[in-house]
Each structure stands twice: as structure tokens, then as C-alpha cells.
C-alpha atoms as a PDB file:
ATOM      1  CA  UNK A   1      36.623 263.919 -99.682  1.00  0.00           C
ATOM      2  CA  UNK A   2      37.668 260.014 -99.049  1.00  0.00           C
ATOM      3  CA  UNK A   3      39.728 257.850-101.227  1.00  0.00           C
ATOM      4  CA  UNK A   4      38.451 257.125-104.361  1.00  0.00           C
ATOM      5  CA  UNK A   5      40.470 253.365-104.048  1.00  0.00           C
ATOM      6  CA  UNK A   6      40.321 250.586-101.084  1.00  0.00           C
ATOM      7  CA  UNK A   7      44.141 250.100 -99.941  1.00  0.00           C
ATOM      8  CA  UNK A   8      43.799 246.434-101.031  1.00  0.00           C
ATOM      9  CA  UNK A   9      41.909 244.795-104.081  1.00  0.00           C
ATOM     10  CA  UNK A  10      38.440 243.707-102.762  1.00  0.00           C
ATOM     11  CA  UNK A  11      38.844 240.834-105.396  1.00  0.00           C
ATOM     12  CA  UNK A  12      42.530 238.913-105.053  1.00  0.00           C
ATOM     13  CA  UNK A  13      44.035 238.513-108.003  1.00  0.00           C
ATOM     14  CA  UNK A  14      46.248 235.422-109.482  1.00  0.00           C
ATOM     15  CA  UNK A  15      50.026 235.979-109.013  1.00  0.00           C
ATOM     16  CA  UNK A  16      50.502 234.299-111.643  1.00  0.00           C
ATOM     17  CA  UNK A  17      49.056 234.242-115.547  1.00  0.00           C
ATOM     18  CA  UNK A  18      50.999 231.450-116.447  1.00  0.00           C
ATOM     19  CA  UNK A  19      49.119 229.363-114.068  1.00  0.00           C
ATOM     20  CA  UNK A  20      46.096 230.107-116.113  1.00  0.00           C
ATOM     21  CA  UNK A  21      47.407 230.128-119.781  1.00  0.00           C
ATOM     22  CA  UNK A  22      48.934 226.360-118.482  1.00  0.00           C
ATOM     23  CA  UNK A  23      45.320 225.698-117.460  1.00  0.00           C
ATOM     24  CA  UNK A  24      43.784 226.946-120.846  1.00  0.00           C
ATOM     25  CA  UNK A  25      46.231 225.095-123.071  1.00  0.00           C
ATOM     26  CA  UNK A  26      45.655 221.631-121.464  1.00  0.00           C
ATOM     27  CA  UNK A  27      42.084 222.447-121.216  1.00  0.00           C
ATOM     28  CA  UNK A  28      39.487 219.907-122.587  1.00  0.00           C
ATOM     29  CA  UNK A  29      35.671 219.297-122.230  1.00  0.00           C
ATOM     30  CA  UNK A  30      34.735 216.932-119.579  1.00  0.00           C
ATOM     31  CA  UNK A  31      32.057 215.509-121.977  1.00  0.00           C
ATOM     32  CA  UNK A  32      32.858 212.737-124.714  1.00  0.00           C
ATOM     33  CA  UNK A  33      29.843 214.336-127.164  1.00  0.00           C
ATOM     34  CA  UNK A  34      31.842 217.966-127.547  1.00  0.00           C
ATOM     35  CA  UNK A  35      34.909 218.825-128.646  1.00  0.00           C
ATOM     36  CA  UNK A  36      35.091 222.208-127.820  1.00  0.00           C
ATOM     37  CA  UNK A  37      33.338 224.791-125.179  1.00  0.00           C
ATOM     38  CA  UNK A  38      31.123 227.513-126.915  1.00  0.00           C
ATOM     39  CA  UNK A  39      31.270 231.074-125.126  1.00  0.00           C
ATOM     40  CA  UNK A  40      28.155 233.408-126.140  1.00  0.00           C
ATOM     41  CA  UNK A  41      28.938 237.021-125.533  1.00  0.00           C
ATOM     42  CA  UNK A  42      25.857 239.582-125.420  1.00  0.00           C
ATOM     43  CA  UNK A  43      25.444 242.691-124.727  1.00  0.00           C
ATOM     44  CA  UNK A  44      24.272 245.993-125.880  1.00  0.00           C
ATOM     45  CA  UNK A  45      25.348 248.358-129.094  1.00  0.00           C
ATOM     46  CA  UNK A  46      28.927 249.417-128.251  1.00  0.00           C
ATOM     47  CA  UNK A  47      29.433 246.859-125.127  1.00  0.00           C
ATOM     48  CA  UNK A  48      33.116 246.053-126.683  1.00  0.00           C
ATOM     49  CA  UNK A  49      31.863 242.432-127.462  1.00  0.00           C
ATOM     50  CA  UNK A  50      34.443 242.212-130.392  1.00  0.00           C
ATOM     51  CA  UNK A  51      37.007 243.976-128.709  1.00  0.00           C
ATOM     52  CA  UNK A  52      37.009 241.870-125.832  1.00  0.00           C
ATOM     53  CA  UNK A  53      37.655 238.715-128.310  1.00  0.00           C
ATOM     54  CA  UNK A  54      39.801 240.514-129.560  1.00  0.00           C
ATOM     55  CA  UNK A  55      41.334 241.317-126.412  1.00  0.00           C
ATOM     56  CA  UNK A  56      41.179 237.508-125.739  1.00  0.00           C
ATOM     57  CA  UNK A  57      42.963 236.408-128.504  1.00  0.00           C
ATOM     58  CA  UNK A  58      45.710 239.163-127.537  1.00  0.00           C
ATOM     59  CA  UNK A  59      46.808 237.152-124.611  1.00  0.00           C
ATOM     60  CA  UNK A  60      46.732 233.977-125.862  1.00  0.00           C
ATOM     61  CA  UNK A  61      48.347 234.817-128.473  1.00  0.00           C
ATOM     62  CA  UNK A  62      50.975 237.522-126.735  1.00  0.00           C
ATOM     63  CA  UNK A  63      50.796 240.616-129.053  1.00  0.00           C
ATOM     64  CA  UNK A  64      47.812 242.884-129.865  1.00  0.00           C
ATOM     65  CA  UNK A  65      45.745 240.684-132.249  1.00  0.00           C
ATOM     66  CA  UNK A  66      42.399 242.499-134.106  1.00  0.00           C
ATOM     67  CA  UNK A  67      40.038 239.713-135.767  1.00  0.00           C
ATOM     68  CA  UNK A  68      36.827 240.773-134.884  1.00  0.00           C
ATOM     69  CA  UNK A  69      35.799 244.148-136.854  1.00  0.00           C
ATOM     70  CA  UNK A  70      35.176 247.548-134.503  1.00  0.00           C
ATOM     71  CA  UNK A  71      33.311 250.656-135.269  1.00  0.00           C
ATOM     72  CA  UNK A  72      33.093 253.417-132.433  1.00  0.00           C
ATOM     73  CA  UNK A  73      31.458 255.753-135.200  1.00  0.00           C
ATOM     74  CA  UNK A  74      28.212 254.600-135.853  1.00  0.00           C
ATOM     75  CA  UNK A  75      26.315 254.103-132.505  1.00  0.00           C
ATOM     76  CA  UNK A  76      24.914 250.941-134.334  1.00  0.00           C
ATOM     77  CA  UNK A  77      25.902 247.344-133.992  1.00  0.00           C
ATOM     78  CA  UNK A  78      28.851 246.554-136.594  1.00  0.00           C
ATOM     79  CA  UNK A  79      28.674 243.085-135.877  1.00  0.00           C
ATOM     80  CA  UNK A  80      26.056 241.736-138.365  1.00  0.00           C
ATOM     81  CA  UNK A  81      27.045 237.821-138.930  1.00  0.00           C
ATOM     82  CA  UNK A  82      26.809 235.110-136.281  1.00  0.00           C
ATOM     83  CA  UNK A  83      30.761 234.253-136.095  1.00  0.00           C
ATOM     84  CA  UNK A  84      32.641 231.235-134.161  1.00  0.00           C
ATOM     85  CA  UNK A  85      36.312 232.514-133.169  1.00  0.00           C
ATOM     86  CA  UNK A  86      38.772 230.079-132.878  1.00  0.00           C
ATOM     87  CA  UNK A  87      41.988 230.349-130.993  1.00  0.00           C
ATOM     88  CA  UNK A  88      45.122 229.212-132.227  1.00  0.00           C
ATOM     89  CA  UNK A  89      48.085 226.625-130.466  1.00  0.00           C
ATOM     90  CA  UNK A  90      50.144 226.910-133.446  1.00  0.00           C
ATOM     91  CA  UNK A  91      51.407 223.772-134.530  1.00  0.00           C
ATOM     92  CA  UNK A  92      49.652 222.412-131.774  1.00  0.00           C
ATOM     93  CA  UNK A  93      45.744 223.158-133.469  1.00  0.00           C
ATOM     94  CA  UNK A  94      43.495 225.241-131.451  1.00  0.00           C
ATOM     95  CA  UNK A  95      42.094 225.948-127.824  1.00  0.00           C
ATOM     96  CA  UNK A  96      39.294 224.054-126.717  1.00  0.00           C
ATOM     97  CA  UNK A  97      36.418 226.444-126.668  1.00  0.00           C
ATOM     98  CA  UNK A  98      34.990 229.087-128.979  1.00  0.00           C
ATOM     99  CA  UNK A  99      34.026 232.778-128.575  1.00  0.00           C
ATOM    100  CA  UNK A 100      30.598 233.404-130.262  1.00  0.00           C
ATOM    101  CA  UNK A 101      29.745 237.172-131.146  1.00  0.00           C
ATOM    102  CA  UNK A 102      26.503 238.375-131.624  1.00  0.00           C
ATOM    103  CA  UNK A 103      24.673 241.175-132.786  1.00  0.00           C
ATOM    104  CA  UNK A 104      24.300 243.988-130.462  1.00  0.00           C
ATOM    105  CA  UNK A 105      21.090 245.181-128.329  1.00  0.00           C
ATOM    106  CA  UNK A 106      19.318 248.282-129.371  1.00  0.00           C
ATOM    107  CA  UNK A 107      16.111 250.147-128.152  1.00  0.00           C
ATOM    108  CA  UNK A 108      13.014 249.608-130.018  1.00  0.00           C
ATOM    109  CA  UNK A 109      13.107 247.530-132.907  1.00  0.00           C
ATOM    110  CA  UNK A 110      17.010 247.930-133.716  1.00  0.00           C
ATOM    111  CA  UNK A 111      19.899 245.146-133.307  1.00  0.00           C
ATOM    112  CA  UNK A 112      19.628 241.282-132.626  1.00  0.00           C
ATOM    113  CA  UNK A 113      15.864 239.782-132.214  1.00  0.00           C
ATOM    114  CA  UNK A 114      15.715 237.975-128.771  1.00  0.00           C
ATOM    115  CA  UNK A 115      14.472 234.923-130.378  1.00  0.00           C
ATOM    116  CA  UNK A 116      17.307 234.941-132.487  1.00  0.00           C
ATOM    117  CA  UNK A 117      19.398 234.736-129.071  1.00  0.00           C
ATOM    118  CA  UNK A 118      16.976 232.075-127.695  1.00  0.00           C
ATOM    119  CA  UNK A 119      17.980 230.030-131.187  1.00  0.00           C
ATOM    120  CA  UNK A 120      21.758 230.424-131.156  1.00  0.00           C
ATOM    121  CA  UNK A 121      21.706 229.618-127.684  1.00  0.00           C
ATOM    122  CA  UNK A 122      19.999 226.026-128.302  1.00  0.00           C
ATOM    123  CA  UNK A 123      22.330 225.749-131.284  1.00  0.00           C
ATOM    124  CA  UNK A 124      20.518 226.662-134.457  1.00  0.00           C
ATOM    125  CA  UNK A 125      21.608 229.695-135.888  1.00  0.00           C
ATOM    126  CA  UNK A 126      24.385 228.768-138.022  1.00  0.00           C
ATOM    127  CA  UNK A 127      27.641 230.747-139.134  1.00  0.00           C
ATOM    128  CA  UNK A 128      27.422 233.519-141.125  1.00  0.00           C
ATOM    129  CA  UNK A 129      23.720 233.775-140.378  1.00  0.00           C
ATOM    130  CA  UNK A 130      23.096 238.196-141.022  1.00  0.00           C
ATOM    131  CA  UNK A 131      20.758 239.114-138.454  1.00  0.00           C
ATOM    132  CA  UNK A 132      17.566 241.403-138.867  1.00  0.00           C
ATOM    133  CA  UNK A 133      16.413 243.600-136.365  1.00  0.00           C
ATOM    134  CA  UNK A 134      12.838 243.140-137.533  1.00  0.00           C
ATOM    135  CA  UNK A 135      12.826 239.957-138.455  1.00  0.00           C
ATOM    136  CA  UNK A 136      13.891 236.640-137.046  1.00  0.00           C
ATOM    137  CA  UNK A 137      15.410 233.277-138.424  1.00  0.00           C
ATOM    138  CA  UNK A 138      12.937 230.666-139.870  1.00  0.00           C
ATOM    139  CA  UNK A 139      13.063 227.323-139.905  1.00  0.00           C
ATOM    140  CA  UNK A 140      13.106 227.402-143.854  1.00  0.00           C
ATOM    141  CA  UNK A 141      16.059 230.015-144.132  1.00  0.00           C
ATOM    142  CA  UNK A 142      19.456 228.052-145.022  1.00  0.00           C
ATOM    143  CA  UNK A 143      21.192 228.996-141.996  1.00  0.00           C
ATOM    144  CA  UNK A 144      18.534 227.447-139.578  1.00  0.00           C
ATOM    145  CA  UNK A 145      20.049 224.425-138.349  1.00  0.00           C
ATOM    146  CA  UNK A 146      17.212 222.168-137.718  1.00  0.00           C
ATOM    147  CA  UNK A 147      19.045 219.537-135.471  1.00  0.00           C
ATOM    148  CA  UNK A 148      21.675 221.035-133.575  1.00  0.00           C
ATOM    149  CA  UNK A 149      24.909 218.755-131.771  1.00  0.00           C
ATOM    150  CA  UNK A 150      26.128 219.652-128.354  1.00  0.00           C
ATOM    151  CA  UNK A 151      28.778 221.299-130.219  1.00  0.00           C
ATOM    152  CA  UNK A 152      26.946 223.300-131.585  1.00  0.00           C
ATOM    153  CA  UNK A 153      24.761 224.440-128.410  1.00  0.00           C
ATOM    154  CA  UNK A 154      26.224 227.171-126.065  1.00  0.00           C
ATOM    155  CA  UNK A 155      27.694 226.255-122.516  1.00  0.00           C
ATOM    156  CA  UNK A 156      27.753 229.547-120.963  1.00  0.00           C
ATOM    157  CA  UNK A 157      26.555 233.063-121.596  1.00  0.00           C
ATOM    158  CA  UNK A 158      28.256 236.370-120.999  1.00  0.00           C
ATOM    159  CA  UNK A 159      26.590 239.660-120.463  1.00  0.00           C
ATOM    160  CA  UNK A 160      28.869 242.168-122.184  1.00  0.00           C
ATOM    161  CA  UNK A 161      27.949 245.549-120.530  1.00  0.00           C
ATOM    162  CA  UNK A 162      30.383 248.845-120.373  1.00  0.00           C
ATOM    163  CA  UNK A 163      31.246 249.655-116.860  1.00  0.00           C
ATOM    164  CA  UNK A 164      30.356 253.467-117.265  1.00  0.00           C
ATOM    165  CA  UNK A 165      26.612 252.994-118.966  1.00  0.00           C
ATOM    166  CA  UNK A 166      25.250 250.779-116.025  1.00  0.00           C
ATOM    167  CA  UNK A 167      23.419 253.197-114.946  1.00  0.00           C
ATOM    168  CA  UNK A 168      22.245 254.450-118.337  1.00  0.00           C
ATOM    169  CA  UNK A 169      21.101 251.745-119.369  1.00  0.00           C
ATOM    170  CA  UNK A 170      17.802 252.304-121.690  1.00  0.00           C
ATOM    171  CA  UNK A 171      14.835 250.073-119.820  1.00  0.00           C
ATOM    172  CA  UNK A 172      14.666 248.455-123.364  1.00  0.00           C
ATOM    173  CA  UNK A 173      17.902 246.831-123.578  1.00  0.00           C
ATOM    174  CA  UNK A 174      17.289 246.067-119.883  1.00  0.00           C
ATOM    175  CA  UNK A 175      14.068 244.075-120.324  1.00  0.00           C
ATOM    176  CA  UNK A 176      16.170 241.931-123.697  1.00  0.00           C
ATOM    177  CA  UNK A 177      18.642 241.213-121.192  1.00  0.00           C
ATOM    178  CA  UNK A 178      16.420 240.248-118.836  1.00  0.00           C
ATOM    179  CA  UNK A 179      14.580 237.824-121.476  1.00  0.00           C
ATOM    180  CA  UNK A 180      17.372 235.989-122.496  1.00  0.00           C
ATOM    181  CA  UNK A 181      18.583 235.733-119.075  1.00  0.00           C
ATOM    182  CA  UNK A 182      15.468 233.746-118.314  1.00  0.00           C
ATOM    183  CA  UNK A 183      15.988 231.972-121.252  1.00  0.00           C
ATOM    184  CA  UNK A 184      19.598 230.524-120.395  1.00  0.00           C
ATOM    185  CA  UNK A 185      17.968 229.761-116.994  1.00  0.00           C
ATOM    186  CA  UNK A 186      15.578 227.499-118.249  1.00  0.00           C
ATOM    187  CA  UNK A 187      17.971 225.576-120.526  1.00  0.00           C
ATOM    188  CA  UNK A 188      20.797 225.756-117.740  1.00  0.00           C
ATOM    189  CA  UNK A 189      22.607 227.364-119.077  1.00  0.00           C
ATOM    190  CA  UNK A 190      25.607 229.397-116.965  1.00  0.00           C
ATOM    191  CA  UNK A 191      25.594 233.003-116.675  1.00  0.00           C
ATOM    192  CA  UNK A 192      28.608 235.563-116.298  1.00  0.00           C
ATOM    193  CA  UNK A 193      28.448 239.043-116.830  1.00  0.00           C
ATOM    194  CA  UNK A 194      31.711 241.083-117.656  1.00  0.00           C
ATOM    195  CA  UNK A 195      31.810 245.287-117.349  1.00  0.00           C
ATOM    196  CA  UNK A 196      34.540 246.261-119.931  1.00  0.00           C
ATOM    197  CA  UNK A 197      36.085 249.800-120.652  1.00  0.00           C
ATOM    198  CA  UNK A 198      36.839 250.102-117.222  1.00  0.00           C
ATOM    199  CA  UNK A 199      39.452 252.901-118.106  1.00  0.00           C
ATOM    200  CA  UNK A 200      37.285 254.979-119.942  1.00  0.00           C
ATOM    201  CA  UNK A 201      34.426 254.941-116.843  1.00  0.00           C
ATOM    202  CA  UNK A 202      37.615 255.022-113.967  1.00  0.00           C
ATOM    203  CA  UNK A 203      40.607 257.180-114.025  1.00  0.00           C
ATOM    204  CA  UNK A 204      42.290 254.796-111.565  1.00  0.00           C
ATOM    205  CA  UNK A 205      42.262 251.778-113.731  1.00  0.00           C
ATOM    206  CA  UNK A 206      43.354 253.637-116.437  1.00  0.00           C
ATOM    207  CA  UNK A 207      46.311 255.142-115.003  1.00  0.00           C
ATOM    208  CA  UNK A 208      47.051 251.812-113.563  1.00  0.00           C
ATOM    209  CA  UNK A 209      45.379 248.262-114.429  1.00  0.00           C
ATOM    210  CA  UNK A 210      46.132 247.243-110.514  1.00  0.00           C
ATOM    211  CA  UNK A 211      43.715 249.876-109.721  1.00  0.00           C
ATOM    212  CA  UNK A 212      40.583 247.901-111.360  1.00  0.00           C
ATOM    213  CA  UNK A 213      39.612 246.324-108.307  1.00  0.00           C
ATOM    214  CA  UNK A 214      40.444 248.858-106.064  1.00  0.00           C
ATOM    215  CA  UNK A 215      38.459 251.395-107.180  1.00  0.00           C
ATOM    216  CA  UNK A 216      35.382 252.249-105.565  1.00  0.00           C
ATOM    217  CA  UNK A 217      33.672 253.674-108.477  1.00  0.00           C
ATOM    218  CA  UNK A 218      33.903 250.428-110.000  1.00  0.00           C
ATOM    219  CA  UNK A 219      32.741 247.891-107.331  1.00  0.00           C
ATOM    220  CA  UNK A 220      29.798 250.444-106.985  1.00  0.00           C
ATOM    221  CA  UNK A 221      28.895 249.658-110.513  1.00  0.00           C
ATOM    222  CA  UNK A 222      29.113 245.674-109.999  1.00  0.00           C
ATOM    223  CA  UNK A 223      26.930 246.050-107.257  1.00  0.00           C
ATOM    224  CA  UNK A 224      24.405 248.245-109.340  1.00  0.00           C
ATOM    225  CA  UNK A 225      24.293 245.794-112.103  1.00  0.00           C
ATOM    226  CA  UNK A 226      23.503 242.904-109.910  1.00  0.00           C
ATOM    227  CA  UNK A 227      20.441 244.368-108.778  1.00  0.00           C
ATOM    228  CA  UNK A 228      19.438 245.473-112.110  1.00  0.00           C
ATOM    229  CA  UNK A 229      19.859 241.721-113.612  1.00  0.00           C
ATOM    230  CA  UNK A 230      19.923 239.692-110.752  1.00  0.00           C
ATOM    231  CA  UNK A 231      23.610 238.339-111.405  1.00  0.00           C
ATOM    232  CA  UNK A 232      25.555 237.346-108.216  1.00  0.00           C
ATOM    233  CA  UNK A 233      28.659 239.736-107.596  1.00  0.00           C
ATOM    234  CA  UNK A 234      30.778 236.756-107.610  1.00  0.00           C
ATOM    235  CA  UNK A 235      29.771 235.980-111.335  1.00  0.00           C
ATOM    236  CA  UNK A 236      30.129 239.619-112.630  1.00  0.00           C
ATOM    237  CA  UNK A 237      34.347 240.676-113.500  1.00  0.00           C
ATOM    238  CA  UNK A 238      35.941 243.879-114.665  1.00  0.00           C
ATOM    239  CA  UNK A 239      38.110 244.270-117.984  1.00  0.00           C
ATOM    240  CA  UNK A 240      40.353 246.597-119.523  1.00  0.00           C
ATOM    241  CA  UNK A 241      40.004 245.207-123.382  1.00  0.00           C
ATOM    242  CA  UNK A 242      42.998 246.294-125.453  1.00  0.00           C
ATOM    243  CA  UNK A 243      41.685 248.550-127.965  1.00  0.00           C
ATOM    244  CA  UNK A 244      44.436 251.563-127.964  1.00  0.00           C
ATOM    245  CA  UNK A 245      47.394 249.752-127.266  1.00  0.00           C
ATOM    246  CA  UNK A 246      50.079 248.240-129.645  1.00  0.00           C
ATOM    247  CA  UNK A 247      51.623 245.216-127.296  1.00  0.00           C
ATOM    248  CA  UNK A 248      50.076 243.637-124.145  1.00  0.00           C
ATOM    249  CA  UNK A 249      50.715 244.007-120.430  1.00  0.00           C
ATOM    250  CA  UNK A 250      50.749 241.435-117.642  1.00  0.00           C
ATOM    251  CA  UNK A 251      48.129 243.420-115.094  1.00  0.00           C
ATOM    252  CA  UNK A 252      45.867 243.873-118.192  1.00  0.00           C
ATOM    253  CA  UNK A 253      46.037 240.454-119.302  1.00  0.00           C
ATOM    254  CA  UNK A 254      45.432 239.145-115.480  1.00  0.00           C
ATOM    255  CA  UNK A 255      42.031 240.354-115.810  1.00  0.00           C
ATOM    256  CA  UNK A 256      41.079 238.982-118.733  1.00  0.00           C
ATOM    257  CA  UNK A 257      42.464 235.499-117.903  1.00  0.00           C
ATOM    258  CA  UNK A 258      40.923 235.512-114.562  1.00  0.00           C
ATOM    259  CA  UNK A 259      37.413 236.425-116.454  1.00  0.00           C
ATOM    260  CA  UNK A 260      38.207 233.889-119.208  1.00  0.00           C
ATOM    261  CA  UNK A 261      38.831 230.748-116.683  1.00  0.00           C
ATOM    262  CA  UNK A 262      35.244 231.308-114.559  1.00  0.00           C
ATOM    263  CA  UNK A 263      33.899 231.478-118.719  1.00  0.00           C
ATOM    264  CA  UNK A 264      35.892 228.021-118.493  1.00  0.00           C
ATOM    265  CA  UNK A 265      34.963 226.481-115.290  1.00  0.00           C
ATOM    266  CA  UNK A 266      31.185 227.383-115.133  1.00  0.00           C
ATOM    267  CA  UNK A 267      31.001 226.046-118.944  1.00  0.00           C
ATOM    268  CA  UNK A 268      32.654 222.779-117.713  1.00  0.00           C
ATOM    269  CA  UNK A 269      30.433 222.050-114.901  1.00  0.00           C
ATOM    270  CA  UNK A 270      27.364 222.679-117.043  1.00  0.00           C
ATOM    271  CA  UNK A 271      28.904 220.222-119.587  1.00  0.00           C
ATOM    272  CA  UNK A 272      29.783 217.925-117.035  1.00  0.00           C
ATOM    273  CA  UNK A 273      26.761 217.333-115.542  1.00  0.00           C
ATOM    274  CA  UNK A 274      24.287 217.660-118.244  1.00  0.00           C
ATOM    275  CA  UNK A 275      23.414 213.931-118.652  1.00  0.00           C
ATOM    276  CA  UNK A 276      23.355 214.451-114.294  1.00  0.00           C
END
């Protein structure tokens, strides 16, 4: 039997989070019509959407922070409402993009509608909108917002996808994924895919966070999902969300603020060059 770990990370890592948290904090859109950057995370029942905002606003804000609701009980999706998350500077307001969280992907005719996605990815599902599985917003329902603002649109989409169901993931869910995918691509909107619970599918990373990109079990995975939704390995990232712990740890956090700047970047570009 070989080495379940490379020697070295096949993915180099920052040295340095401070770098990055310097680079979030001075961070502003490149585009005079938004004020913020709107980050859509999607991803099946379960994916640890919530946690990873969660787990988002845990580094930013350096201790474990839980906003967004969890359930690891009911096997459905416990988030119901469309919901903007804001990060806070303290005195000095808030960060310059928002975390959207969605409803989560079922089989069948359970969790979000696709054209619910399609909608609150051109801007018109509004906060607090409670999403039905069987039965999708109208342009008479109150939270339809007939004439959305770049503000109000999405900038880049995440994929949300544990790293130990990639390959059990039901053809359903699959083929919604693949639909919205398509979707985003047609609007131009930029695509990043993150695998989270990375300890629970690797006992490597979770003995040691350093281990994430090491392991072998885990690149296999990132390969596997490219192929089954056509992302680019470059564009897909590991995370460890904090969902057990009580404080934070630098090797954890590196992961999700190396994630969290591409989210950045690619968002900016498509921002930047929209009226190209």
C-alpha cells in the first residue's frame, strides 16, 4: 500500500493570511454602479452552504461566529428564506461583498426550483423570499423584484458540494446543477465550485488542516467533480468549515481565505468588464 498523501501540497498555499484579510478589508468593486460584490452559494441538501458562511464570517471576524441556522437532523434543506449576509468592519461599516444562501437541491420535486436560481441570479428574488419546492416565484408575488440594480444581480456563483458525496451524487441534483450552470454561462456569470467537510470524507485533513491538499483522496475527488460538471480544477478549492470547533485556527482559516479571494477576484473581473 502507497501513501495516502503527496510529500508536498499539489496546490501552494499563502504564507501568509494577513496578506489576504489586508486585501479583503481594502477591497472595493471596480464598478461605479455597485457597491458591494454578491456571492451565490448552491449546492445540494446538506452541502454546508450555511456553515461555510458561517465559517466565513469566523475568520473575518477571528472567533467562531454562527449566523446562518444548521440542521444535520433532518436530511432536508433548513435554509428556507433567500438571505444577504453582511460582514462586519466594526466601526469601520462592512466588507464589500455579500454571501447569498439559498435553498438546498433535492431529488425529485424537493428543495429550491431551478428557475428560482435562474431569478436570484439576474437579481429578482428579493430577501426573505420562502422558497417552494413545487412552486416558483411570480412576477405578482411581493418579493419578485421586477427591475433589479447591479446590486442586486449576482457576480459569481459557487457550487457548494461535500467532498465525500461526489461520487454519490443522485443524477437529479446533478442535472439542477448542470442547469443552472448553463444558466450563469449565458449571463456570464463566474463559476467556482468549493468541496467542504473535507475532514469528515479524509482522515488526513482532519488530523491536520496542512494535510487538505496533500491528500490523495481528496485531489481524486476534485478531479471527479470536474468531469461530472465541467468545472476547471483550477476553479474548484477544498474547505474545512468550522462547525465543531469553539475558536479558529490559522491552517483552517488559510483555506477559506484562499477560496474566498478567487470568490473575490473572478467577481471583480466579471464586474469590471461588464460594460466591455
Amino acid at each position: 500500500m502507497g501513501s495516502s498523501t503527496f510529500s508536498k501540497p499539489w496546490r501552494p498555499f499563502p504564507e501568509n493570511n494577513e496578506d489576504i484579510l489586508e486585501f479583503l478589508n481594502s477591497y472595493k468593486p471596480q464598478n461605479q454602479e455597485a457597491n458591494h460584490l454578491r456571492i451565490l452559494f448552491l449546492g445540494p441538501v446538506g452541502a454546508g452552504k450555511s456553515t461555510l458562511i458561517n465559517s466565513i464570517d469566523s475568520v473575518l471576524q477571528h472567533r467562531v461566529i454562527v449566523r446562518g441556522l444548521t440542521d444535520a437532523i433532518s436530511g432536508k434543506s433548513f435554509t428556507r428564506k433567500y438571505k444577504t449576509y453582511k460582514f462586519s468592519k466594526g466601526s469601520q461599516g462592512h466588507y464589500s461583498f455579500v454571501c447569498n444562501d439559498i435553498m438546498g437541491m433535492e431529488q425529485k420535486d424537493g428543495g429550491v426550483h431551478v428557475e428560482d436560481i435562474k431569478l436570484a441570479l439576474r437579481g429578482h428574488v428579493k430577501d426573505d423570499y420562502e422558497f417552494k419546492p413545487q412552486q416558483q416565484l411570480t412576477k405578482s408575488d411581493e418579493r419578485y423584484r421586477s427591475c433589479p440594480s447591479l446590486n442586486d444581480r449576482v457576480h459569481v456563483l459557487v457550487t457548494v458540494v461535500p467532498a465525500g458525496s461526489v461520487s454519490i451524487l443522485s443524477e437529479e441534483v446533478v442535472k439542477k446543477l448542470r442547469k443552472v450552470r448553463l444558466a450563469a454561462r449565458e449571463m456570464d456569470i463566474p463559476q467556482l465550485a468549493i468541496l467542504t467537510k473535507v475532514d469528515e470524507a479524509c482522515p488526513k485533513a482532519k488530523q491536520d488542516p496542512k494535510n487538505i491538499y496533500k491528500s490523495k483522496y481528496l485531489k481524486e475527488q476534485v478531479e471527479k467533480f470536474s468531469q461530472l460538471l465541467g468545472f476547471s480544477v483550477n476553479c474548484i478549492f477544498l474547505v474545512k468549515n468550522y462547525s465543531s470547533e469553539i475558536s479558529i485556527d490559522d491552517d483552517t482559516d488559510a483555506h477559506i481565505l484562499c477560496a474566498l479571494k478567487q470568490m473575490i477576484l473572478h467577481g471583480n473581473d466579471f464586474l469590471t468588464h461588464l460594460n466591455d
